[in-house]
Amino acid sequence: MIQVTRTLSIDERAVEETFIRASGPGGQNVNKVETAVQLRLSLDRAGLPPGVRARLEKLAGRRLTLDGEILITSQQHRTQERNRAEAMDALIKLVQRAAVAPIRRVATKPTYGSKLRRLEEKAHRSGIKRGRSGGRDGE
């Protein structure tokens, strides 16, 4: 199990790694060594709660495939291990963001004092604008 938070973990069998050739740095090895990593998380096998899964699908955006998998690619580094660690880190951070439920806003009414202040400010502004139209001289 891959621990995401204290209460949330992902089944390791839901994560699949594939190594591909990277287009970035690598010198002479760039055409013969597969250093880039593609990480696939199958949402069906991950065992995530429905709320977390829904938020994760929304956060994944273009990284979500039609098969219900999240695809994360890392090719920044020259070694497989560093790319692998970076891809796994990106996946964990994405799931952690999805695990935080948004706080529902509770609608409140404006207070009597705030209503009075707003109306006083409107009256003040109105007086300023009324003072600007000084008759025939202002035109």
mmCIF file with all atom_site columns, C-alpha atoms in Angstrom:
data_model
loop_
_atom_site.group_PDB
_atom_site.id
_atom_site.type_symbol
_atom_site.label_atom_id
_atom_site.label_alt_id
_atom_site.label_comp_id
_atom_site.label_asym_id
_atom_site.label_entity_id
_atom_site.label_seq_id
_atom_site.pdbx_PDB_ins_code
_atom_site.Cartn_x
_atom_site.Cartn_y
_atom_site.Cartn_z
_atom_site.occupancy
_atom_site.B_iso_or_equiv
_atom_site.pdbx_formal_charge
_atom_site.auth_seq_id
_atom_site.auth_comp_id
_atom_site.auth_asym_id
_atom_site.auth_atom_id
_atom_site.pdbx_PDB_model_num
ATOM 1   C CA . MET A 1 1   ? 0.000   0.000  0.000   1.00 0.00 ? 1   MET A CA 1
ATOM 2   C CA . ILE A 1 2   ? 1.185   3.505  -0.867  1.00 0.00 ? 2   ILE A CA 1
ATOM 3   C CA . GLN A 1 3   ? 0.468   5.806  2.061   1.00 0.00 ? 3   GLN A CA 1
ATOM 4   C CA . VAL A 1 4   ? -0.973  9.164  0.922   1.00 0.00 ? 4   VAL A CA 1
ATOM 5   C CA . THR A 1 5   ? -2.324  10.549 4.193   1.00 0.00 ? 5   THR A CA 1
ATOM 6   C CA . ARG A 1 6   ? -2.706  9.016  7.648   1.00 0.00 ? 6   ARG A CA 1
ATOM 7   C CA . THR A 1 7   ? -6.112  7.635  6.714   1.00 0.00 ? 7   THR A CA 1
ATOM 8   C CA . LEU A 1 8   ? -5.815  7.231  2.938   1.00 0.00 ? 8   LEU A CA 1
ATOM 9   C CA . SER A 1 9   ? -3.681  4.786  0.967   1.00 0.00 ? 9   SER A CA 1
ATOM 10  C CA . ILE A 1 10  ? -3.544  3.510  -2.612  1.00 0.00 ? 10  ILE A CA 1
ATOM 11  C CA . ASP A 1 11  ? -3.253  -0.143 -3.576  1.00 0.00 ? 11  ASP A CA 1
ATOM 12  C CA . GLU A 1 12  ? 0.190   -0.719 -5.155  1.00 0.00 ? 12  GLU A CA 1
ATOM 13  C CA . ARG A 1 13  ? -1.343  -3.004 -7.791  1.00 0.00 ? 13  ARG A CA 1
ATOM 14  C CA . ALA A 1 14  ? -3.240  0.022  -9.168  1.00 0.00 ? 14  ALA A CA 1
ATOM 15  C CA . VAL A 1 15  ? 0.031   1.777  -10.086 1.00 0.00 ? 15  VAL A CA 1
ATOM 16  C CA . GLU A 1 16  ? 1.888   0.696  -13.214 1.00 0.00 ? 16  GLU A CA 1
ATOM 17  C CA . GLU A 1 17  ? 5.272   2.055  -14.331 1.00 0.00 ? 17  GLU A CA 1
ATOM 18  C CA . THR A 1 18  ? 6.550   2.104  -17.897 1.00 0.00 ? 18  THR A CA 1
ATOM 19  C CA . PHE A 1 19  ? 9.963   3.395  -18.918 1.00 0.00 ? 19  PHE A CA 1
ATOM 20  C CA . ILE A 1 20  ? 10.306  5.261  -22.214 1.00 0.00 ? 20  ILE A CA 1
ATOM 21  C CA . ARG A 1 21  ? 12.996  7.255  -23.977 1.00 0.00 ? 21  ARG A CA 1
ATOM 22  C CA . ALA A 1 22  ? 13.188  10.831 -22.782 1.00 0.00 ? 22  ALA A CA 1
ATOM 23  C CA . SER A 1 23  ? 13.606  13.810 -25.060 1.00 0.00 ? 23  SER A CA 1
ATOM 24  C CA . GLY A 1 24  ? 15.490  15.859 -22.485 1.00 0.00 ? 24  GLY A CA 1
ATOM 25  C CA . PRO A 1 25  ? 19.106  15.775 -21.255 1.00 0.00 ? 25  PRO A CA 1
ATOM 26  C CA . GLY A 1 26  ? 21.087  12.580 -21.404 1.00 0.00 ? 26  GLY A CA 1
ATOM 27  C CA . GLY A 1 27  ? 24.025  13.158 -23.714 1.00 0.00 ? 27  GLY A CA 1
ATOM 28  C CA . GLN A 1 28  ? 25.010  10.070 -25.662 1.00 0.00 ? 28  GLN A CA 1
ATOM 29  C CA . ASN A 1 29  ? 22.553  7.945  -23.704 1.00 0.00 ? 29  ASN A CA 1
ATOM 30  C CA . VAL A 1 30  ? 19.460  9.856  -24.831 1.00 0.00 ? 30  VAL A CA 1
ATOM 31  C CA . ASN A 1 31  ? 18.854  7.589  -27.828 1.00 0.00 ? 31  ASN A CA 1
ATOM 32  C CA . LYS A 1 32  ? 19.548  4.267  -26.172 1.00 0.00 ? 32  LYS A CA 1
ATOM 33  C CA . VAL A 1 33  ? 18.510  4.441  -22.505 1.00 0.00 ? 33  VAL A CA 1
ATOM 34  C CA . GLU A 1 34  ? 14.907  4.618  -21.358 1.00 0.00 ? 34  GLU A CA 1
ATOM 35  C CA . THR A 1 35  ? 15.072  7.097  -18.483 1.00 0.00 ? 35  THR A CA 1
ATOM 36  C CA . ALA A 1 36  ? 11.643  8.736  -18.652 1.00 0.00 ? 36  ALA A CA 1
ATOM 37  C CA . VAL A 1 37  ? 8.846   7.149  -16.652 1.00 0.00 ? 37  VAL A CA 1
ATOM 38  C CA . GLN A 1 38  ? 5.109   6.973  -17.297 1.00 0.00 ? 38  GLN A CA 1
ATOM 39  C CA . LEU A 1 39  ? 3.090   6.286  -14.173 1.00 0.00 ? 39  LEU A CA 1
ATOM 40  C CA . ARG A 1 40  ? -0.467  4.996  -14.597 1.00 0.00 ? 40  ARG A CA 1
ATOM 41  C CA . LEU A 1 41  ? -2.927  4.935  -11.720 1.00 0.00 ? 41  LEU A CA 1
ATOM 42  C CA . SER A 1 42  ? -6.021  2.845  -12.383 1.00 0.00 ? 42  SER A CA 1
ATOM 43  C CA . LEU A 1 43  ? -8.822  4.563  -10.486 1.00 0.00 ? 43  LEU A CA 1
ATOM 44  C CA . ASP A 1 44  ? -10.940 1.401  -10.496 1.00 0.00 ? 44  ASP A CA 1
ATOM 45  C CA . ARG A 1 45  ? -8.253  -0.603 -8.676  1.00 0.00 ? 45  ARG A CA 1
ATOM 46  C CA . ALA A 1 46  ? -6.945  2.210  -6.439  1.00 0.00 ? 46  ALA A CA 1
ATOM 47  C CA . GLY A 1 47  ? -9.602  1.706  -3.759  1.00 0.00 ? 47  GLY A CA 1
ATOM 48  C CA . LEU A 1 48  ? -10.322 5.396  -3.203  1.00 0.00 ? 48  LEU A CA 1
ATOM 49  C CA . PRO A 1 49  ? -13.507 6.701  -1.542  1.00 0.00 ? 49  PRO A CA 1
ATOM 50  C CA . PRO A 1 50  ? -16.079 8.049  -4.073  1.00 0.00 ? 50  PRO A CA 1
ATOM 51  C CA . GLY A 1 51  ? -15.649 11.699 -3.006  1.00 0.00 ? 51  GLY A CA 1
ATOM 52  C CA . VAL A 1 52  ? -11.866 11.578 -3.299  1.00 0.00 ? 52  VAL A CA 1
ATOM 53  C CA . ARG A 1 53  ? -12.110 9.798  -6.651  1.00 0.00 ? 53  ARG A CA 1
ATOM 54  C CA . ALA A 1 54  ? -14.493 12.416 -8.059  1.00 0.00 ? 54  ALA A CA 1
ATOM 55  C CA . ARG A 1 55  ? -12.247 15.287 -6.946  1.00 0.00 ? 55  ARG A CA 1
ATOM 56  C CA . LEU A 1 56  ? -9.189  13.440 -8.294  1.00 0.00 ? 56  LEU A CA 1
ATOM 57  C CA . GLU A 1 57  ? -10.817 13.012 -11.711 1.00 0.00 ? 57  GLU A CA 1
ATOM 58  C CA . LYS A 1 58  ? -11.564 16.729 -11.784 1.00 0.00 ? 58  LYS A CA 1
ATOM 59  C CA . LEU A 1 59  ? -8.042  17.725 -10.661 1.00 0.00 ? 59  LEU A CA 1
ATOM 60  C CA . ALA A 1 60  ? -6.341  15.342 -13.110 1.00 0.00 ? 60  ALA A CA 1
ATOM 61  C CA . GLY A 1 61  ? -7.738  17.204 -16.126 1.00 0.00 ? 61  GLY A CA 1
ATOM 62  C CA . ARG A 1 62  ? -5.930  16.161 -19.324 1.00 0.00 ? 62  ARG A CA 1
ATOM 63  C CA . ARG A 1 63  ? -3.932  13.514 -17.459 1.00 0.00 ? 63  ARG A CA 1
ATOM 64  C CA . LEU A 1 64  ? -7.100  11.399 -17.114 1.00 0.00 ? 64  LEU A CA 1
ATOM 65  C CA . THR A 1 65  ? -7.488  8.850  -19.911 1.00 0.00 ? 65  THR A CA 1
ATOM 66  C CA . LEU A 1 66  ? -10.741 7.506  -21.326 1.00 0.00 ? 66  LEU A CA 1
ATOM 67  C CA . ASP A 1 67  ? -10.015 4.182  -19.575 1.00 0.00 ? 67  ASP A CA 1
ATOM 68  C CA . GLY A 1 68  ? -10.202 5.873  -16.159 1.00 0.00 ? 68  GLY A CA 1
ATOM 69  C CA . GLU A 1 69  ? -6.461  6.000  -15.565 1.00 0.00 ? 69  GLU A CA 1
ATOM 70  C CA . ILE A 1 70  ? -4.322  8.942  -14.516 1.00 0.00 ? 70  ILE A CA 1
ATOM 71  C CA . LEU A 1 71  ? -1.143  9.213  -16.579 1.00 0.00 ? 71  LEU A CA 1
ATOM 72  C CA . ILE A 1 72  ? 1.844   11.076 -15.132 1.00 0.00 ? 72  ILE A CA 1
ATOM 73  C CA . THR A 1 73  ? 5.066   11.404 -17.139 1.00 0.00 ? 73  THR A CA 1
ATOM 74  C CA . SER A 1 74  ? 8.416   12.498 -15.749 1.00 0.00 ? 74  SER A CA 1
ATOM 75  C CA . GLN A 1 75  ? 11.522  13.036 -17.876 1.00 0.00 ? 75  GLN A CA 1
ATOM 76  C CA . GLN A 1 76  ? 13.283  15.935 -16.138 1.00 0.00 ? 76  GLN A CA 1
ATOM 77  C CA . HIS A 1 77  ? 16.226  13.942 -14.821 1.00 0.00 ? 77  HIS A CA 1
ATOM 78  C CA . ARG A 1 78  ? 18.890  11.736 -16.401 1.00 0.00 ? 78  ARG A CA 1
ATOM 79  C CA . THR A 1 79  ? 18.219  8.690  -14.238 1.00 0.00 ? 79  THR A CA 1
ATOM 80  C CA . GLN A 1 80  ? 15.261  6.362  -14.015 1.00 0.00 ? 80  GLN A CA 1
ATOM 81  C CA . GLU A 1 81  ? 15.253  6.488  -10.224 1.00 0.00 ? 81  GLU A CA 1
ATOM 82  C CA . ARG A 1 82  ? 14.974  10.286 -9.993  1.00 0.00 ? 82  ARG A CA 1
ATOM 83  C CA . ASN A 1 83  ? 12.251  10.393 -12.657 1.00 0.00 ? 83  ASN A CA 1
ATOM 84  C CA . ARG A 1 84  ? 10.449  7.545  -10.924 1.00 0.00 ? 84  ARG A CA 1
ATOM 85  C CA . ALA A 1 85  ? 10.580  9.337  -7.556  1.00 0.00 ? 85  ALA A CA 1
ATOM 86  C CA . GLU A 1 86  ? 9.391   12.610 -9.128  1.00 0.00 ? 86  GLU A CA 1
ATOM 87  C CA . ALA A 1 87  ? 6.442   10.922 -10.862 1.00 0.00 ? 87  ALA A CA 1
ATOM 88  C CA . MET A 1 88  ? 5.411   9.127  -7.661  1.00 0.00 ? 88  MET A CA 1
ATOM 89  C CA . ASP A 1 89  ? 5.738   12.397 -5.728  1.00 0.00 ? 89  ASP A CA 1
ATOM 90  C CA . ALA A 1 90  ? 3.501   14.176 -8.275  1.00 0.00 ? 90  ALA A CA 1
ATOM 91  C CA . LEU A 1 91  ? 0.907   11.401 -7.991  1.00 0.00 ? 91  LEU A CA 1
ATOM 92  C CA . ILE A 1 92  ? 0.880   11.506 -4.189  1.00 0.00 ? 92  ILE A CA 1
ATOM 93  C CA . LYS A 1 93  ? 0.555   15.310 -4.164  1.00 0.00 ? 93  LYS A CA 1
ATOM 94  C CA . LEU A 1 94  ? -2.348  15.105 -6.611  1.00 0.00 ? 94  LEU A CA 1
ATOM 95  C CA . VAL A 1 95  ? -4.172  12.536 -4.461  1.00 0.00 ? 95  VAL A CA 1
ATOM 96  C CA . GLN A 1 96  ? -3.450  14.583 -1.315  1.00 0.00 ? 96  GLN A CA 1
ATOM 97  C CA . ARG A 1 97  ? -5.049  17.646 -2.941  1.00 0.00 ? 97  ARG A CA 1
ATOM 98  C CA . ALA A 1 98  ? -8.076  15.535 -3.869  1.00 0.00 ? 98  ALA A CA 1
ATOM 99  C CA . ALA A 1 99  ? -8.334  14.146 -0.335  1.00 0.00 ? 99  ALA A CA 1
ATOM 100 C CA . VAL A 1 100 ? -9.043  17.597 1.123   1.00 0.00 ? 100 VAL A CA 1
ATOM 101 C CA . ALA A 1 101 ? -12.779 18.201 0.961   1.00 0.00 ? 101 ALA A CA 1
ATOM 102 C CA . PRO A 1 102 ? -13.735 21.788 0.115   1.00 0.00 ? 102 PRO A CA 1
ATOM 103 C CA . ILE A 1 103 ? -15.245 23.771 2.956   1.00 0.00 ? 103 ILE A CA 1
ATOM 104 C CA . ARG A 1 104 ? -18.849 24.605 2.249   1.00 0.00 ? 104 ARG A CA 1
ATOM 105 C CA . ARG A 1 105 ? -19.634 28.285 2.509   1.00 0.00 ? 105 ARG A CA 1
ATOM 106 C CA . VAL A 1 106 ? -22.477 29.119 4.854   1.00 0.00 ? 106 VAL A CA 1
ATOM 107 C CA . ALA A 1 107 ? -24.538 31.999 3.513   1.00 0.00 ? 107 ALA A CA 1
ATOM 108 C CA . THR A 1 108 ? -24.973 34.810 6.042   1.00 0.00 ? 108 THR A CA 1
ATOM 109 C CA . LYS A 1 109 ? -27.001 38.001 6.027   1.00 0.00 ? 109 LYS A CA 1
ATOM 110 C CA . PRO A 1 110 ? -25.301 41.397 6.259   1.00 0.00 ? 110 PRO A CA 1
ATOM 111 C CA . THR A 1 111 ? -25.506 42.974 9.712   1.00 0.00 ? 111 THR A CA 1
ATOM 112 C CA . TYR A 1 112 ? -27.650 46.020 10.406  1.00 0.00 ? 112 TYR A CA 1
ATOM 113 C CA . GLY A 1 113 ? -24.526 48.126 10.966  1.00 0.00 ? 113 GLY A CA 1
ATOM 114 C CA . SER A 1 114 ? -22.975 47.085 7.647   1.00 0.00 ? 114 SER A CA 1
ATOM 115 C CA . LYS A 1 115 ? -26.218 47.976 5.859   1.00 0.00 ? 115 LYS A CA 1
ATOM 116 C CA . LEU A 1 116 ? -26.197 51.426 7.467   1.00 0.00 ? 116 LEU A CA 1
ATOM 117 C CA . ARG A 1 117 ? -22.534 51.996 6.569   1.00 0.00 ? 117 ARG A CA 1
ATOM 118 C CA . ARG A 1 118 ? -23.186 50.997 2.961   1.00 0.00 ? 118 ARG A CA 1
ATOM 119 C CA . LEU A 1 119 ? -26.157 53.367 2.666   1.00 0.00 ? 119 LEU A CA 1
ATOM 120 C CA . GLU A 1 120 ? -24.235 56.226 4.305   1.00 0.00 ? 120 GLU A CA 1
ATOM 121 C CA . GLU A 1 121 ? -21.349 55.698 1.857   1.00 0.00 ? 121 GLU A CA 1
ATOM 122 C CA . LYS A 1 122 ? -23.800 55.695 -1.066  1.00 0.00 ? 122 LYS A CA 1
ATOM 123 C CA . ALA A 1 123 ? -25.341 58.948 0.155   1.00 0.00 ? 123 ALA A CA 1
ATOM 124 C CA . HIS A 1 124 ? -21.884 60.489 0.593   1.00 0.00 ? 124 HIS A CA 1
ATOM 125 C CA . ARG A 1 125 ? -20.828 59.439 -2.947  1.00 0.00 ? 125 ARG A CA 1
ATOM 126 C CA . SER A 1 126 ? -24.103 60.757 -4.333  1.00 0.00 ? 126 SER A CA 1
ATOM 127 C CA . GLY A 1 127 ? -23.478 64.146 -2.676  1.00 0.00 ? 127 GLY A CA 1
ATOM 128 C CA . ILE A 1 128 ? -19.974 64.335 -4.158  1.00 0.00 ? 128 ILE A CA 1
ATOM 129 C CA . LYS A 1 129 ? -21.302 63.608 -7.653  1.00 0.00 ? 129 LYS A CA 1
ATOM 130 C CA . ARG A 1 130 ? -24.183 66.043 -7.224  1.00 0.00 ? 130 ARG A CA 1
ATOM 131 C CA . GLY A 1 131 ? -21.658 68.729 -6.291  1.00 0.00 ? 131 GLY A CA 1
ATOM 132 C CA . ARG A 1 132 ? -19.740 68.158 -9.522  1.00 0.00 ? 132 ARG A CA 1
ATOM 133 C CA . SER A 1 133 ? -22.643 69.292 -11.689 1.00 0.00 ? 133 SER A CA 1
ATOM 134 C CA . GLY A 1 134 ? -22.394 72.960 -10.799 1.00 0.00 ? 134 GLY A CA 1
ATOM 135 C CA . GLY A 1 135 ? -24.833 74.288 -13.392 1.00 0.00 ? 135 GLY A CA 1
ATOM 136 C CA . ARG A 1 136 ? -23.927 76.168 -16.607 1.00 0.00 ? 136 ARG A CA 1
ATOM 137 C CA . ASP A 1 137 ? -20.248 76.814 -15.717 1.00 0.00 ? 137 ASP A CA 1
ATOM 138 C CA . GLY A 1 138 ? -19.404 73.095 -15.555 1.00 0.00 ? 138 GLY A CA 1
ATOM 139 C CA . GLU A 1 139 ? -20.721 72.319 -19.049 1.00 0.00 ? 139 GLU A CA 1
#
